[in-house]
Coordinates of C-alpha atoms in Angstrom, one line a residue:
M84 CA 94.7 112.4 159.8
N85 CA 91.5 111.9 161.9
R86 CA 93.3 109.3 164.0
S87 CA 95.8 111.7 165.1
R88 CA 93.6 114.7 165.5
R89 CA 93.3 116.2 169.0
Q90 CA 91.0 119.0 170.1
E91 CA 92.0 120.2 173.5
T92 CA 92.2 123.1 175.9
L93 CA 95.6 124.2 176.9
A94 CA 96.9 127.5 178.4
T95 CA 99.4 130.3 177.9
S96 CA 101.1 133.1 179.7
L97 CA 100.7 135.4 176.7
P98 CA 99.1 138.7 177.7
V99 CA 95.6 138.7 176.2
L100 CA 93.2 141.6 176.8
P101 CA 89.4 141.1 177.5
G102 CA 87.6 141.0 174.1
E103 CA 90.8 140.1 172.3
A104 CA 91.7 136.7 170.6
V105 CA 95.3 135.9 169.7
V106 CA 95.3 133.5 166.9
A107 CA 98.5 131.4 166.6
T108 CA 100.6 131.7 163.4
A109 CA 102.5 128.8 165.0
F110 CA 102.6 127.5 168.6
G111 CA 104.5 125.2 170.9
H112 CA 102.5 122.2 172.0
P113 CA 103.5 120.6 175.3
S114 CA 103.8 117.1 173.6
R115 CA 103.8 117.6 169.9
G116 CA 106.3 120.3 169.7
Q117 CA 106.1 123.1 167.2
V118 CA 102.8 123.3 165.4
V119 CA 102.4 125.1 162.0
C120 CA 99.1 126.9 161.4
P121 CA 98.6 127.7 157.6
S122 CA 94.8 128.1 158.2
A123 CA 95.1 130.6 161.0
A124 CA 93.3 133.3 159.0
L125 CA 90.2 131.1 158.7
L126 CA 89.9 130.9 162.4
G127 CA 90.7 134.5 162.7
G128 CA 88.0 135.4 160.3
A129 CA 85.4 133.5 162.3
L130 CA 86.4 135.2 165.5
R131 CA 86.4 138.6 164.0
R132 CA 83.0 138.0 162.6
R133 CA 81.9 137.3 166.2
G134 CA 83.1 140.7 167.2
L135 CA 86.4 139.9 168.9
D136 CA 89.5 142.0 168.3
V137 CA 91.8 139.5 166.5
R138 CA 95.6 139.7 166.3
Y139 CA 98.0 137.1 165.0
A140 CA 101.1 135.9 166.9
P141 CA 103.3 132.8 167.6
F142 CA 103.1 131.6 171.2
A143 CA 103.8 128.7 173.5
A144 CA 100.9 126.7 174.8
T145 CA 101.3 124.8 178.1
A146 CA 99.2 122.6 180.4
E147 CA 98.8 125.5 182.9
G148 CA 98.7 129.2 182.4
A149 CA 96.5 132.4 183.0
V150 CA 94.9 132.4 179.6
P151 CA 93.0 129.4 178.1
V152 CA 94.0 128.2 174.7
R153 CA 91.6 126.2 172.5
A154 CA 93.6 124.1 170.1
V155 CA 93.2 121.4 167.5
T156 CA 96.1 119.5 166.1
Y157 CA 96.8 116.6 163.7
L158 CA 99.9 114.8 162.2
G159 CA 100.5 115.0 158.5
R160 CA 101.8 112.2 156.4
D161 CA 105.3 113.2 157.2
E162 CA 104.4 113.3 161.0
T163 CA 104.7 117.2 161.1
P164 CA 102.1 118.6 163.5
S165 CA 99.6 121.2 162.0
G166 CA 96.6 122.8 163.4
L167 CA 94.9 125.8 165.0
A168 CA 95.0 127.5 168.3
V169 CA 93.6 130.7 169.8
A170 CA 94.3 132.3 173.1
C171 CA 91.2 134.1 174.4
R172 CA 89.5 134.7 177.7
A173 CA 86.1 134.3 176.1
D174 CA 84.7 130.9 175.2
V175 CA 85.6 130.3 171.5
E176 CA 85.3 126.6 171.6
A177 CA 82.5 126.7 168.9
E178 CA 84.7 128.6 166.4
V179 CA 87.6 126.2 166.9
A180 CA 85.1 123.2 166.6
A181 CA 83.8 124.6 163.4
C182 CA 87.3 124.5 161.9
A183 CA 88.1 121.1 163.2
E184 CA 84.9 119.6 161.8
V185 CA 86.0 120.4 158.2
M186 CA 89.5 119.0 158.6
R187 CA 90.0 116.2 156.0
T188 CA 92.3 115.1 153.2
R189 CA 91.5 117.6 150.4
R190 CA 92.4 118.5 146.8
I191 CA 92.8 122.1 145.9
V192 CA 92.5 123.0 142.3
L193 CA 93.7 126.3 141.1
G194 CA 92.0 127.5 138.0
A195 CA 94.1 129.3 135.3
P196 CA 94.4 131.4 133.2
D197 CA 95.1 134.7 134.9
P198 CA 91.8 136.7 134.6
R199 CA 94.1 139.7 133.4
C200 CA 95.6 139.1 130.0
E201 CA 99.2 138.0 129.7
G202 CA 100.2 141.3 128.1
A203 CA 98.7 143.3 130.9
R204 CA 100.6 141.5 133.4
E205 CA 103.9 141.8 131.4
H206 CA 103.4 145.5 131.3
G207 CA 102.3 145.8 134.9
A208 CA 98.9 147.3 134.0
Q209 CA 95.3 146.3 133.8
A210 CA 93.7 145.5 130.5
A211 CA 91.9 149.0 130.5
G212 CA 95.4 150.6 130.2
L213 CA 98.3 149.0 128.5
C214 CA 97.1 145.6 127.5
P215 CA 98.4 145.0 124.0
L216 CA 95.1 143.5 122.8
A217 CA 93.1 146.5 124.1
L218 CA 95.6 148.9 122.3
S219 CA 95.3 146.7 119.1
A220 CA 91.5 146.9 119.2
R221 CA 91.8 150.7 119.6
D222 CA 94.1 150.8 116.6
E223 CA 91.6 148.9 114.6
V224 CA 89.0 151.4 115.5
L225 CA 91.4 154.1 114.4
R226 CA 92.2 152.4 111.2
F227 CA 88.6 151.8 110.2
A228 CA 87.4 155.4 111.2
S229 CA 90.4 157.1 109.3
R230 CA 89.2 155.5 106.1
G231 CA 85.6 156.8 106.5
D232 CA 84.0 153.6 108.0
T233 CA 81.4 153.6 110.7
V234 CA 82.8 151.3 113.4
L235 CA 80.4 149.1 115.3
V236 CA 82.0 148.1 118.7
V237 CA 80.5 144.9 120.1
G238 CA 80.9 145.5 123.8
R239 CA 79.3 146.0 127.2
E240 CA 78.4 149.4 128.8
G241 CA 80.4 149.8 132.0
H242 CA 83.3 147.8 131.0
A243 CA 86.7 149.4 131.8
V244 CA 88.1 148.8 128.2
L245 CA 85.0 150.3 126.5
P246 CA 85.9 154.1 126.6
V247 CA 89.4 153.3 125.1
L248 CA 87.5 152.1 121.9
L249 CA 84.5 154.6 122.0
D250 CA 86.8 157.6 122.2
A251 CA 89.2 156.5 119.6
A252 CA 87.3 158.1 116.8
P253 CA 85.4 161.5 116.3
P254 CA 81.8 161.5 117.7
G255 CA 79.3 159.5 115.6
G256 CA 82.1 157.4 114.0
V257 CA 81.9 154.6 116.6
L258 CA 78.6 152.9 117.7
L259 CA 78.2 150.5 120.6
V260 CA 76.2 147.3 120.1
E261 CA 75.7 145.3 123.2
D262 CA 73.7 142.3 122.0
V263 CA 71.9 140.7 119.2
G264 CA 68.7 142.5 120.1
G265 CA 70.5 145.8 119.5
V266 CA 71.6 144.9 116.0
H267 CA 68.2 146.0 114.4
D268 CA 68.5 149.4 116.1
V269 CA 71.8 150.2 114.4
R270 CA 71.4 153.2 111.9
I271 CA 74.2 153.8 109.5
D272 CA 74.3 156.4 106.6
D273 CA 76.3 154.2 104.3
P274 CA 75.9 150.4 104.8
A275 CA 78.8 149.8 102.3
R276 CA 81.3 151.5 104.7
V277 CA 80.9 149.7 108.1
A278 CA 83.4 147.7 110.2
V279 CA 83.1 145.7 113.4
V280 CA 85.5 145.5 116.4
L281 CA 85.0 143.2 119.4
Q282 CA 85.8 144.6 122.7
P283 CA 88.6 142.8 124.5
G284 CA 87.8 141.3 127.9
L285 CA 84.4 139.7 127.0
P286 CA 83.8 136.1 126.0
V287 CA 84.3 135.7 122.1
E288 CA 81.3 133.3 122.1
D289 CA 79.1 136.2 123.2
T290 CA 80.5 139.0 121.1
G291 CA 81.1 136.7 118.1
S292 CA 77.3 135.9 117.9
V293 CA 76.6 139.6 117.7
A294 CA 79.2 140.1 115.0
V295 CA 77.4 137.4 113.0
A296 CA 74.1 139.1 113.3
L297 CA 75.7 142.4 112.2
R298 CA 77.2 140.7 109.2
E299 CA 73.8 139.3 108.3
R300 CA 72.3 142.8 108.4
F301 CA 75.3 144.5 106.7
P302 CA 76.8 142.0 104.1
L303 CA 79.7 144.4 103.3
L304 CA 80.7 144.6 107.0
V305 CA 84.5 144.3 107.5
P306 CA 85.9 142.4 110.5
Q307 CA 88.9 143.4 112.5
D308 CA 92.3 141.6 112.1
P309 CA 91.6 138.2 113.9
K310 CA 95.0 138.5 115.6
T311 CA 93.6 141.3 117.7
V312 CA 90.8 139.3 119.2
C313 CA 91.0 138.6 123.0
Y314 CA 90.2 135.2 124.3
A315 CA 91.1 135.7 128.0
A316 CA 87.4 135.9 129.1
S317 CA 86.5 132.9 127.1
D318 CA 89.4 131.0 128.6
R319 CA 88.3 132.0 132.1
R320 CA 84.7 131.0 131.4
S321 CA 85.9 127.6 130.3
T322 CA 88.2 127.3 133.2
I323 CA 85.3 127.9 135.7
R324 CA 83.1 125.5 134.0
E325 CA 85.8 123.0 134.1
L326 CA 86.3 123.5 137.8
A327 CA 82.7 123.2 138.3
S328 CA 82.5 119.8 136.6
F329 CA 84.8 118.1 139.1
C330 CA 85.1 120.2 142.2
D331 CA 82.6 120.2 145.2
A332 CA 82.8 124.1 145.7
L333 CA 84.4 127.0 144.0
I334 CA 86.0 130.1 145.7
V335 CA 86.6 133.2 143.7
A336 CA 89.4 135.5 145.0
G337 CA 88.2 138.9 144.6
A338 CA 85.0 141.0 144.1
P339 CA 81.8 139.2 142.8
D340 CA 81.6 139.1 139.1
P341 CA 78.3 139.2 137.1
E342 CA 79.1 136.1 135.1
D343 CA 80.4 134.1 138.1
T344 CA 77.2 135.1 140.0
A345 CA 75.2 133.8 137.1
L346 CA 76.9 130.5 137.2
H347 CA 76.1 130.3 140.9
A348 CA 72.5 131.2 140.2
A349 CA 72.4 128.5 137.6
G350 CA 73.2 125.9 140.3
M351 CA 76.4 124.6 138.6
I352 CA 78.4 124.6 141.9
P353 CA 78.4 126.2 145.3
L354 CA 80.3 129.5 144.7
H355 CA 81.8 131.8 147.2
F356 CA 83.7 135.1 147.0
A357 CA 86.6 135.9 149.3
A358 CA 88.7 139.1 149.3
G359 CA 91.2 137.4 151.6
P360 CA 91.7 134.2 153.7
E361 CA 89.7 135.6 156.6
D362 CA 86.6 135.7 154.4
I363 CA 86.7 131.9 153.9
R364 CA 84.0 130.3 156.2
P365 CA 84.5 126.8 157.5
E366 CA 80.9 125.9 156.5
W367 CA 81.9 126.5 152.8
L368 CA 84.2 123.5 153.1
A369 CA 81.8 121.1 154.8
G370 CA 81.8 117.8 152.8
T371 CA 84.3 119.0 150.2
A372 CA 87.0 116.6 149.0
S373 CA 87.9 118.9 146.2
V374 CA 87.8 122.8 146.2
G375 CA 88.4 125.0 143.2
I376 CA 90.0 128.4 143.5
T377 CA 90.3 131.0 140.8
A378 CA 90.8 134.9 140.7
A379 CA 88.1 137.3 139.8
R380 CA 88.6 139.5 136.8
G381 CA 91.0 142.3 137.8
A382 CA 92.1 140.6 141.0
D383 CA 95.8 139.9 141.7
P384 CA 96.3 136.2 140.8
A385 CA 98.5 136.0 143.8
L386 CA 95.4 136.3 146.0
A387 CA 94.0 132.9 144.7
R388 CA 97.3 131.2 145.7
E389 CA 97.0 132.9 149.1
L390 CA 93.6 131.5 149.6
A391 CA 94.7 128.1 148.4
A392 CA 97.6 128.2 151.0
A393 CA 95.1 129.1 153.7
L394 CA 93.3 125.8 153.2
T395 CA 96.4 123.6 153.6
G396 CA 96.2 123.6 157.5
L397 CA 92.8 121.9 157.4
G398 CA 94.1 118.4 156.7
P399 CA 96.6 116.9 154.2
A400 CA 96.2 118.7 150.9
A401 CA 97.5 118.5 147.4
A402 CA 97.3 121.4 145.1
V403 CA 97.1 121.1 141.3
E404 CA 96.5 123.7 138.5
R405 CA 93.8 123.3 135.9
R406 CA 94.6 125.4 132.8
V407 CA 92.4 126.2 129.8
G408 CA 94.1 128.5 127.3
T409 CA 94.0 129.8 123.8
V410 CA 97.3 130.4 122.1
E411 CA 98.1 131.9 118.8
L412 CA 99.9 129.6 116.4
S413 CA 102.5 130.8 113.8
P414 CA 101.4 130.3 110.2
V415 CA 102.3 126.7 109.0
T416 CA 104.5 126.9 106.0
P417 CA 104.7 123.7 104.1
S418 CA 108.1 122.5 103.0
S419 CA 106.8 121.3 99.7
T420 CA 103.6 121.3 97.8
T421 CA 101.2 118.5 99.1
I422 CA 98.9 116.8 96.7
P423 CA 95.7 115.8 98.4
G424 CA 95.4 112.1 98.6
R425 CA 99.1 111.4 98.2
R426 CA 102.1 111.2 100.5
T427 CA 105.4 112.7 99.4

C-alpha cells in the first residue's frame, strides 16, 4: 500500500465558499480514475474541529481548476484506488497529512455481544422497558413480595432497570443493596422471610458476590430462579477485556460508560469514545495494527459497524468479529441410567 500511496495537490471547478471544506465521498482522479473514500468522515471531523464548515459531496479532481484539492490515494490489493480528498481555499494540508500518516494495513475487530440484551433487540426496546429478563426479574420481585418476603435487590442506583424492580412491590417490601459493604446495613423484621433478586444489566460477578454476602448474613435467604439471571453485562465485560488483550486500541461507539472508563484508567488499553465517524481522531490510530470496536451500553450496535467501515479507507483492512456469550442450555435428559465408572 505504501508503495502506491500518493499525496498531492490537485484542483476542481466545484464551487467552494470561503471557510468551507468539501470532503469527497468519492472523486475522479486525473490518472487513477474513480477513487472511493470510506474514511471521508475522519477527515471531515478533523476539519470541523479546526472550525471549517464541512460538507460532503462527490466531485472531479483535475490538474487545473479554481479551487485547490488536497488528496491522498493508494491502490488496494485488487488495484482499486482508495483515499481522501478535500476541496478548500484554506490550507488544509496538515489535516490531510495526519490522515495519510496513519494509513497502513490494519485489522478491525468488532466486539460482540450487543450491549443491549437479545430480547430487547427482538422486541425493539431497551432493557429498561420490554427486555424479557428485566420483566422476569420484576416478576420474581412480585412473586416473593406477594408471599410476604422482604426482597433484597442487588443493583446500582441510577441504572435504568432499577425502578422497574423497586416499584414492583409496596413501599418497604423491596430494599436496594448496592455492594458488599451495604450488606451489614440491611435491617429486616423477619430474617426467615427474605429473598434476593439480581438487577439485570450488571455483571453477575459483581452482583453475585453481594448475594453471597447476603446469604452468609441471612442463611434462609431464597434466591431468584436462575433462569432469570442476566449475563449480558458480564459478556460485554469479557468481550472488552478480550479485545484489550490483543488490540492496540479500542474505540467504544457511544457515550462514555463508567466501567469502560475504569478499564481505561487501569491502563489496560488506549480507549476512546466516538458518537460517530467524525469523532475518530487520526492520532488514535497511530501505530495501531489492530483496532477493537464495540458499542457502549444502550448504543445502537449499528454504530460500531459504522465506525469500523470508516476505518476501511485508511489502508487495506480486514474485519473480524470476536464474540463472548453466555447461552442457556436445555436440561440434559439421559436416555438411560448411567452407573458411575461403567460404560453402557
